[in-house]
PDB file of C-alpha atoms in Angstrom:
ATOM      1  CA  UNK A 113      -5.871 -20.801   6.375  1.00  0.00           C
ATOM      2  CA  UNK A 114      -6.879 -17.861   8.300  1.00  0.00           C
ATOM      3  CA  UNK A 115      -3.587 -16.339   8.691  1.00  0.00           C
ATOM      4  CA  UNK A 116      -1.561 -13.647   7.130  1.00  0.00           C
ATOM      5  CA  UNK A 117       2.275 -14.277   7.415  1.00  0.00           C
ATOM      6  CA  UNK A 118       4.851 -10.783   7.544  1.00  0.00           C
ATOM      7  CA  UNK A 119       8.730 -10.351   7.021  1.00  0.00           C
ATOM      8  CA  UNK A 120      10.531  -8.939   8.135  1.00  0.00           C
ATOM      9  CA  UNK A 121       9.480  -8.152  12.113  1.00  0.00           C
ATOM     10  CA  UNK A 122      11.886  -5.112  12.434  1.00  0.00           C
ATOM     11  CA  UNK A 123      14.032  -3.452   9.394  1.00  0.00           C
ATOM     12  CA  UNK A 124      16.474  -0.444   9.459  1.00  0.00           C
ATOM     13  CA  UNK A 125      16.759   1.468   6.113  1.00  0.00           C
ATOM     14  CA  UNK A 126      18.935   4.423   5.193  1.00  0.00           C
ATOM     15  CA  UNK A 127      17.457   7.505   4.491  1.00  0.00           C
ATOM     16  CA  UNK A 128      16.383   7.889   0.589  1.00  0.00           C
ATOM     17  CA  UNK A 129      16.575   3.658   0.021  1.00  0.00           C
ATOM     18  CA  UNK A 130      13.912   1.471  -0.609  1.00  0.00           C
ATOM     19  CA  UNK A 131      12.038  -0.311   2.398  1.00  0.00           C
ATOM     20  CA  UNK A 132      10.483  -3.218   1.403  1.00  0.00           C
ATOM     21  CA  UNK A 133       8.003  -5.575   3.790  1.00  0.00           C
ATOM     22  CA  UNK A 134       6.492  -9.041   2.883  1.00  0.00           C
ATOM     23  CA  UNK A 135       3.289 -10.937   3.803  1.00  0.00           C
ATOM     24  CA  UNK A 136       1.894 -14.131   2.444  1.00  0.00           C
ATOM     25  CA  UNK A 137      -1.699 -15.462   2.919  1.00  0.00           C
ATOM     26  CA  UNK A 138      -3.254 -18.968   2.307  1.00  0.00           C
ATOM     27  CA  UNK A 139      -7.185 -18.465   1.816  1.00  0.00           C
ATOM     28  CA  UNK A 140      -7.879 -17.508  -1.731  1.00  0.00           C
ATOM     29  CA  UNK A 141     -10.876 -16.193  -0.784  1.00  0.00           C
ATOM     30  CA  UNK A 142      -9.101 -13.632   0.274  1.00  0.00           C
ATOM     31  CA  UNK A 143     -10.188 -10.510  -2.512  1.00  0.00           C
ATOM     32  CA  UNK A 144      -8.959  -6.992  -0.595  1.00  0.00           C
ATOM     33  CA  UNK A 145      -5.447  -6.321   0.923  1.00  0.00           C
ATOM     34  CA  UNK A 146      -4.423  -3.299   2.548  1.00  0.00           C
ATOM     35  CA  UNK A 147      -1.436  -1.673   4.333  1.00  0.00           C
ATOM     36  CA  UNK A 148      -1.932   0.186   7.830  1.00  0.00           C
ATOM     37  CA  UNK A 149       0.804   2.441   8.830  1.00  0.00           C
ATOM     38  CA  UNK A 150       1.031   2.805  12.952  1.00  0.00           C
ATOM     39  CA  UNK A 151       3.126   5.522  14.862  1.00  0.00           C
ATOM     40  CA  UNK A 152       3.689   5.059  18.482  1.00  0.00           C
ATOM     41  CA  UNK A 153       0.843   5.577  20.499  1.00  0.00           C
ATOM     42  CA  UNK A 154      -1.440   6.323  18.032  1.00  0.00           C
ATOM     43  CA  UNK A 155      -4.239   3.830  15.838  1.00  0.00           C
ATOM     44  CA  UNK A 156      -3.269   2.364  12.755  1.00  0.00           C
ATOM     45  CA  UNK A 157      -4.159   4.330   9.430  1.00  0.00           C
ATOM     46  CA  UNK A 158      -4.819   3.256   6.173  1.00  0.00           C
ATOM     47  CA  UNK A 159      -2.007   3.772   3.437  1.00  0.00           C
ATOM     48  CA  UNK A 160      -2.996   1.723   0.319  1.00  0.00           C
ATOM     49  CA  UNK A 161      -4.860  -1.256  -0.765  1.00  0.00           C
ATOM     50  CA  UNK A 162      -5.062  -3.550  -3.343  1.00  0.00           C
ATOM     51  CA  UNK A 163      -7.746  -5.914  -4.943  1.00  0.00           C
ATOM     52  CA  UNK A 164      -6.592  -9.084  -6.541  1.00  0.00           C
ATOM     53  CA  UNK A 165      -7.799  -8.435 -10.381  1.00  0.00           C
ATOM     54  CA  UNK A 166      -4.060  -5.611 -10.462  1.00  0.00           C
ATOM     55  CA  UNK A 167      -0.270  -6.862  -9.848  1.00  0.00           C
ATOM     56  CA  UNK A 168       0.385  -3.412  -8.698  1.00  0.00           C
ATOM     57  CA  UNK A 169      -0.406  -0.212  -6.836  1.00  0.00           C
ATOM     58  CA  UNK A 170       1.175   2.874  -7.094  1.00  0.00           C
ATOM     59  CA  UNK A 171       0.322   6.078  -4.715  1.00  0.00           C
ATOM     60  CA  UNK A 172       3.527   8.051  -4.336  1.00  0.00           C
ATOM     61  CA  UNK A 173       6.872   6.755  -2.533  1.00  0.00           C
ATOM     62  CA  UNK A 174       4.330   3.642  -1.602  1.00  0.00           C
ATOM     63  CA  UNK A 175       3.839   0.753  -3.720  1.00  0.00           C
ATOM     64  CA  UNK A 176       1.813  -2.843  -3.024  1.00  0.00           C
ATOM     65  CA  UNK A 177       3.378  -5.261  -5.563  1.00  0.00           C
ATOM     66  CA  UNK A 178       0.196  -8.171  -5.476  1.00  0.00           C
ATOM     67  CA  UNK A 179       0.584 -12.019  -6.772  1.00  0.00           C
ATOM     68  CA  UNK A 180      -1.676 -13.851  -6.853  1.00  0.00           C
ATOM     69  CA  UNK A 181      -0.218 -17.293  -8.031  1.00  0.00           C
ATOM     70  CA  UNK A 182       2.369 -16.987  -5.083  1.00  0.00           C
ATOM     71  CA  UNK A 183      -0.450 -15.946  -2.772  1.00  0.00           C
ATOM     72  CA  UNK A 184       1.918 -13.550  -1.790  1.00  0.00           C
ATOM     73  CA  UNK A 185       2.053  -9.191  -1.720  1.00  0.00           C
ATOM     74  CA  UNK A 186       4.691  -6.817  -0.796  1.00  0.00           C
ATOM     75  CA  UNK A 187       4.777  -3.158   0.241  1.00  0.00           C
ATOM     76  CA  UNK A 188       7.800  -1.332  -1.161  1.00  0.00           C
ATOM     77  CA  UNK A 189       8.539   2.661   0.109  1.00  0.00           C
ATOM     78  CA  UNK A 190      11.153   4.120  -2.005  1.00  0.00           C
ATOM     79  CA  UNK A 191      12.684   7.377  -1.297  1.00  0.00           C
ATOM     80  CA  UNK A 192      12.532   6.435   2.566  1.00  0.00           C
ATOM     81  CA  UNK A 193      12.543   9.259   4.977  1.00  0.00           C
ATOM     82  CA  UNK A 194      12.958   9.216   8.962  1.00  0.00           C
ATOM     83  CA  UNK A 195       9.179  10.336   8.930  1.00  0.00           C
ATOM     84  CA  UNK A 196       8.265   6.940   7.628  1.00  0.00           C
ATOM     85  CA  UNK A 197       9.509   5.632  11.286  1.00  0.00           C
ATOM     86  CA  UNK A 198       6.491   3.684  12.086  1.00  0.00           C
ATOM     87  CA  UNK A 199       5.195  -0.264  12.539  1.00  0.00           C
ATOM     88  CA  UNK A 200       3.588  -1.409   9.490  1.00  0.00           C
ATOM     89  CA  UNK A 201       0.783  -4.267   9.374  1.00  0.00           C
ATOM     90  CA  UNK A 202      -0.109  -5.780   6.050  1.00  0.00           C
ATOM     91  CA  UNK A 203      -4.399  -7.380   6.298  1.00  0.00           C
ATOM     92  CA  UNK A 204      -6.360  -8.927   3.931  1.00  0.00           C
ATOM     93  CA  UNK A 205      -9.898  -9.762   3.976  1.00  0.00           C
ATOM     94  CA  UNK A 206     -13.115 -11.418   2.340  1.00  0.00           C
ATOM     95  CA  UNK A 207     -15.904 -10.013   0.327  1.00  0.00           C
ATOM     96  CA  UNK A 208     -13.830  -6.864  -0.437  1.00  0.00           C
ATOM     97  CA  UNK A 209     -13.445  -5.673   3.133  1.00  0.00           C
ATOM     98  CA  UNK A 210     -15.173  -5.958   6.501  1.00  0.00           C
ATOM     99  CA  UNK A 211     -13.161  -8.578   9.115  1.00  0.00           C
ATOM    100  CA  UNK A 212      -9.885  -7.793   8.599  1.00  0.00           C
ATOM    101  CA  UNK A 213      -6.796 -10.452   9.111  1.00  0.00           C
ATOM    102  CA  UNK A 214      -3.531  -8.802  10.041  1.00  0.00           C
ATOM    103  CA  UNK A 215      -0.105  -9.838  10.016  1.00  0.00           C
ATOM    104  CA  UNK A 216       2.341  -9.386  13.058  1.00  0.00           C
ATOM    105  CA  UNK A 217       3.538  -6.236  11.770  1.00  0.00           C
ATOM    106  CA  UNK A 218       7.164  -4.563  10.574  1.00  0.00           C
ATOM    107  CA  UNK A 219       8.944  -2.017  12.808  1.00  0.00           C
ATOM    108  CA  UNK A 220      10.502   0.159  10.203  1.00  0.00           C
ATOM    109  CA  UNK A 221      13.218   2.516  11.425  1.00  0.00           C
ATOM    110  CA  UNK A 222      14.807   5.299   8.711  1.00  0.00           C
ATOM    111  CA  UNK A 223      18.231   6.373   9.922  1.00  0.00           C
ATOM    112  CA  UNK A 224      19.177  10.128   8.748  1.00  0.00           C
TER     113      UNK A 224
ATOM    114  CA  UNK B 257     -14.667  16.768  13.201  1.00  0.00           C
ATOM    115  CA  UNK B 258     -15.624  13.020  12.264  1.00  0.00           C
ATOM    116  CA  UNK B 259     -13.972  10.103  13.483  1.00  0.00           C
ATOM    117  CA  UNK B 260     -13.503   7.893  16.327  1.00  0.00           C
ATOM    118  CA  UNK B 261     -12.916   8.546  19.829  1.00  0.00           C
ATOM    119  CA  UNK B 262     -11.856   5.881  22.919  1.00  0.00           C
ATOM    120  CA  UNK B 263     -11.799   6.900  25.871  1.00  0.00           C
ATOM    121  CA  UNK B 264     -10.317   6.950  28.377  1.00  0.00           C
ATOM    122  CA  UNK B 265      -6.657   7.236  26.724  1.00  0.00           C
ATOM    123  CA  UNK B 266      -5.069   5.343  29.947  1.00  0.00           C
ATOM    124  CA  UNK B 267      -6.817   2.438  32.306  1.00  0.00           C
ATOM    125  CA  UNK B 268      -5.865   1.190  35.576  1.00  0.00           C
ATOM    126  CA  UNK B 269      -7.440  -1.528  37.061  1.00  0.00           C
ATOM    127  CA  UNK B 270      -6.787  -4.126  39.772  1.00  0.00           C
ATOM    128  CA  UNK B 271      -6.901  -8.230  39.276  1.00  0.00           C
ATOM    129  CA  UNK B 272     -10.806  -9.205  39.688  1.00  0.00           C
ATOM    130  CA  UNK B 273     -12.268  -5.898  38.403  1.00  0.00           C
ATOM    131  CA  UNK B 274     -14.553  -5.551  35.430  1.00  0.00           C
ATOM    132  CA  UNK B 275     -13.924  -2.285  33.371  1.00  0.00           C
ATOM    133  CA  UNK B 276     -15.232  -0.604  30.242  1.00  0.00           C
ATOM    134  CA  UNK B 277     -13.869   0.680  27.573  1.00  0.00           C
ATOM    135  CA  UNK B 278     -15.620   3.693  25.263  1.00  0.00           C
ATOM    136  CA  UNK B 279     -15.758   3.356  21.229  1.00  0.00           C
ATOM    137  CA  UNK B 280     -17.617   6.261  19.844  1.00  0.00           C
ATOM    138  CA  UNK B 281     -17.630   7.035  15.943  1.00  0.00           C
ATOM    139  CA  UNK B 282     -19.628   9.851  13.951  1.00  0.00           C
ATOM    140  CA  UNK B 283     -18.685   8.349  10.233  1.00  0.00           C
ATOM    141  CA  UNK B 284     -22.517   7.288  10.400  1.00  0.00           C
ATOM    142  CA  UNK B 285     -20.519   3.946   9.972  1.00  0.00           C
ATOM    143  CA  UNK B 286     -22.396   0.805  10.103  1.00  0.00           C
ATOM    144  CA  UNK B 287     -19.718  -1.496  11.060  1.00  0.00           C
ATOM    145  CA  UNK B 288     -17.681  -1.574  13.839  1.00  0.00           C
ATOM    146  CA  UNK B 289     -14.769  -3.908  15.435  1.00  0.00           C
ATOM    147  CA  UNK B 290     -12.151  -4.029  18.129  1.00  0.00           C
ATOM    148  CA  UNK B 291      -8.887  -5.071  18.591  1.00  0.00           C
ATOM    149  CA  UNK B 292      -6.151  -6.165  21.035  1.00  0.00           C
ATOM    150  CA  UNK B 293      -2.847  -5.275  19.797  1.00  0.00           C
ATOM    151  CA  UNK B 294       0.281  -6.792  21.986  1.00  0.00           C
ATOM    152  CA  UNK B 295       3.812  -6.793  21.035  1.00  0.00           C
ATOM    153  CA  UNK B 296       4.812  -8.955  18.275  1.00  0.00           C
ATOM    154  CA  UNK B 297       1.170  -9.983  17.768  1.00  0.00           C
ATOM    155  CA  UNK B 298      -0.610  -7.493  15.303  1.00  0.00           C
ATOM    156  CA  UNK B 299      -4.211  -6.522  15.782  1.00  0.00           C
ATOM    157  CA  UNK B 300      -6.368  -9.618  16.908  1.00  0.00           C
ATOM    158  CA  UNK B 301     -10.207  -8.938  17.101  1.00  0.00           C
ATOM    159  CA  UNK B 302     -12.030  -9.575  19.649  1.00  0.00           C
ATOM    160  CA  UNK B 303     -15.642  -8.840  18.765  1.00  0.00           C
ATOM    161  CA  UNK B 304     -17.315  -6.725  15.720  1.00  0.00           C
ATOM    162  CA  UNK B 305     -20.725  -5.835  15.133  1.00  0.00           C
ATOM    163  CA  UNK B 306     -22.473  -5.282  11.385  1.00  0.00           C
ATOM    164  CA  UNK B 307     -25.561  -3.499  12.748  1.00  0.00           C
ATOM    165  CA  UNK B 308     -27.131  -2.249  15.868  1.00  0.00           C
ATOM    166  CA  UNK B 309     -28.105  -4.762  18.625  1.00  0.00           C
ATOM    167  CA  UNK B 310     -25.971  -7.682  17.169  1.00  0.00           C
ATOM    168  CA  UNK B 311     -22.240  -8.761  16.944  1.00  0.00           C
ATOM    169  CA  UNK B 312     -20.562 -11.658  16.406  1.00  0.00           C
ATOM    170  CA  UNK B 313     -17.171 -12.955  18.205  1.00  0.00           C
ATOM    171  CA  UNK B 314     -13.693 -12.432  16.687  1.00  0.00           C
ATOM    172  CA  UNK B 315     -10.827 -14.878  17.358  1.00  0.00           C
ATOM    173  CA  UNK B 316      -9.905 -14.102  21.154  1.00  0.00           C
ATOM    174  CA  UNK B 317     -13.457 -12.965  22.531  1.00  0.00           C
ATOM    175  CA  UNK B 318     -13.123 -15.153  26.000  1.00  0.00           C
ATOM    176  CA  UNK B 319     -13.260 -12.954  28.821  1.00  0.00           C
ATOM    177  CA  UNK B 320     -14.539  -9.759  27.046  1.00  0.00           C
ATOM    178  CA  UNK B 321     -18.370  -8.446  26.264  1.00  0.00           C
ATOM    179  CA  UNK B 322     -19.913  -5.780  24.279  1.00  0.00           C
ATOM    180  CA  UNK B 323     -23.025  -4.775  23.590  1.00  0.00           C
ATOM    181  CA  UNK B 324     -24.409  -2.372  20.678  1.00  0.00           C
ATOM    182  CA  UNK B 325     -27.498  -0.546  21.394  1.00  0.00           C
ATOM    183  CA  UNK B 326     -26.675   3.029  19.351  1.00  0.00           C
ATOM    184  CA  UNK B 327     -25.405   2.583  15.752  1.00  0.00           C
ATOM    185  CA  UNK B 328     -22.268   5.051  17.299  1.00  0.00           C
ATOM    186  CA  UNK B 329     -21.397   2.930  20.447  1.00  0.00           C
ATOM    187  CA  UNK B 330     -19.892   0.286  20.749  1.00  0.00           C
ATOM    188  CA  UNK B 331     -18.607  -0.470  24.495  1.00  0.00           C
ATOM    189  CA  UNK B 332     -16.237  -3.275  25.329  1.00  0.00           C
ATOM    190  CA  UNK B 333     -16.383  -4.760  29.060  1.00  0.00           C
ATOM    191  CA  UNK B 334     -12.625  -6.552  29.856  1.00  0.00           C
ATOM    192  CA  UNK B 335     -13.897  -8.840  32.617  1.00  0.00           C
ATOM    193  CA  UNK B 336     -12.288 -10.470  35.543  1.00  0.00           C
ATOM    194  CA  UNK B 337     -12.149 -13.546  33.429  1.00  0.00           C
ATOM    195  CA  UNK B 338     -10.009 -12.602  30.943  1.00  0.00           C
ATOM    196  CA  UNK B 339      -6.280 -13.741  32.041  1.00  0.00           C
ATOM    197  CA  UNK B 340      -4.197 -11.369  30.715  1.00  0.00           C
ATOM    198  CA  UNK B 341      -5.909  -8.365  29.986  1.00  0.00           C
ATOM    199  CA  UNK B 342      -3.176  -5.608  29.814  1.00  0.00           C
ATOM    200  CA  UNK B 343      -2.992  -4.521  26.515  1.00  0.00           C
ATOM    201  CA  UNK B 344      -3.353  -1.723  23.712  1.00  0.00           C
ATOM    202  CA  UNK B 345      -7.046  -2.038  23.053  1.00  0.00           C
ATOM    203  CA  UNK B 346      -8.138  -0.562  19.488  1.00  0.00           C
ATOM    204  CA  UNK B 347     -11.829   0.247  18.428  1.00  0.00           C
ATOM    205  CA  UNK B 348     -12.447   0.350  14.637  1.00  0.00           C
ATOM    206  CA  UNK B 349     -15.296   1.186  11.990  1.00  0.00           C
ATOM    207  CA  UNK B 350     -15.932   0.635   8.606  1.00  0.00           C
ATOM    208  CA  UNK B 351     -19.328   0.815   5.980  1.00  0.00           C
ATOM    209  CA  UNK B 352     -20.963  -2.246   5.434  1.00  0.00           C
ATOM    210  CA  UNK B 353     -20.800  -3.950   3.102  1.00  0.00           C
ATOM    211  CA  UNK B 354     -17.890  -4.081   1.123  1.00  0.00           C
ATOM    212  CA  UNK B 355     -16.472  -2.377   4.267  1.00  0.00           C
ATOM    213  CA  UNK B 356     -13.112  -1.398   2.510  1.00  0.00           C
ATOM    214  CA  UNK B 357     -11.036   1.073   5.038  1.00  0.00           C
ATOM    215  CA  UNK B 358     -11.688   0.684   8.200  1.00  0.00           C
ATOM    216  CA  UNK B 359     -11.109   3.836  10.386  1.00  0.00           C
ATOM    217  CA  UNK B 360      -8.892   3.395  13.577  1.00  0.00           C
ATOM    218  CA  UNK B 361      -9.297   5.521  17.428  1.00  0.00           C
ATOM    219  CA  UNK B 362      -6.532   6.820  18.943  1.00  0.00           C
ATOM    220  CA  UNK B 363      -6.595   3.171  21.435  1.00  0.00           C
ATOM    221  CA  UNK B 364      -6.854   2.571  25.210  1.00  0.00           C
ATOM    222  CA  UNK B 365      -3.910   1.394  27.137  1.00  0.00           C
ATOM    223  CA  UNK B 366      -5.091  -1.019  29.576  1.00  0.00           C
ATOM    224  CA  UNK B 367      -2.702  -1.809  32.268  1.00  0.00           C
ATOM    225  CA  UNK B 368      -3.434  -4.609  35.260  1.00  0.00           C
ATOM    226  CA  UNK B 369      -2.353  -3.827  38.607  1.00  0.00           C
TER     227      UNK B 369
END
């Protein structure tokens, strides 16, 4: 109940498609969801969240689509650029933040 | 400059050794957590702590210890009874409650000789 699943584990993307990365959760407790974005070497940093009471998130070429029936939410990067190169772990936790939960985390690769 | 700092940025240490490992944040953050990140495995905490001189295990905290006696520290001791310790270790913080973002250091790479 506990875990957070993610899909794909590694995924190659032209430059200027559309990356798109899954997780699904079973604890419905769950109430806050965000994405970290990790490069090499370096800490993970937050790039958006979501709460459960919105189906979607918008904050430039990066986009959480959330729902909540499925127990499922997705992180879609449009306009994908060899910058973007990084591992990407989707969380979620209880009481709007605090322990997080991660998943196994994406290895997203842009070719030029 | 705010944010978090580990230190040191690469650890060597022999089979039966105790060693520590530095978490040092000045968010004025109440919160704080780490992690042990291994290939394949996403972040996994180990230990977090809500407020000074308490904190509460994660989901793999055998073979590790902390202690937090400074709201800004937040040490983590890998004993000699943890059985695979060579990892990318990850200290955290966040406000509490409704911690929200929580703010990542740049990591330790521990590596067992």
């Amino acid at each position: 109940q506990q875990q957070v699943k993610q899909s794909p584990q590694s995924l190659i993307v032209q430059k200027g498609g559309i990356s798109i990365i899954n997780c699904a959760y079973e604890n419905t407790a769950f109430d806050y969801f965000p994405w970290y974005q990790q490069f090499p070497g370096k800490g993970p940093a937050l790039l958006i969240a979501i709460r459960p009471d919105v189906s979607e998130k918008k904050e430039g070429r990066f986009t959480i689509s959330f729902n909540k029936s499925a127990k499922q939410f997705s992180l879609h990067i449009m306009d994908s650029q060899p910058g973007d190169s990084a591992t990407y772990f989707c969380a979620a936790s209880r009481d709007q933040g605090g322990k997080l939960i991660f998943g196994q985390g994406t290895e997203l690769s842009v070719k030029p | 400059d705010g944010g978090i700092t580990q230190s040191p940025k690469y650890l060597f240490r022999k089979e039966g050794q105790n060693v520590t490992l530095s978490c040092e944040q000045n968010l004025n953050h109440d919160a704080m957590y780490w992690y042990r990140q291994d290939p394949g495995q996403g972040l996994r905490l180990i230990y977090y702590s809500q407020i000074v001189n308490d904190f509460q295990k994660g989901d793999i905290a055998e073979g590790y210890s902390v202690s937090r006696e400074k709201k800004e520290s937040f040490p983590l001791t890998v004993t000699s009874a943890q059985k695979n310790p060579t990892a990318f270790y990850l200290c955290a913080s966040s406000i509490w409650p409704n911690g929200g973002e929580q703010f990542f250091g740049p990591g330790t790479r521990l590596t067992v000789l």
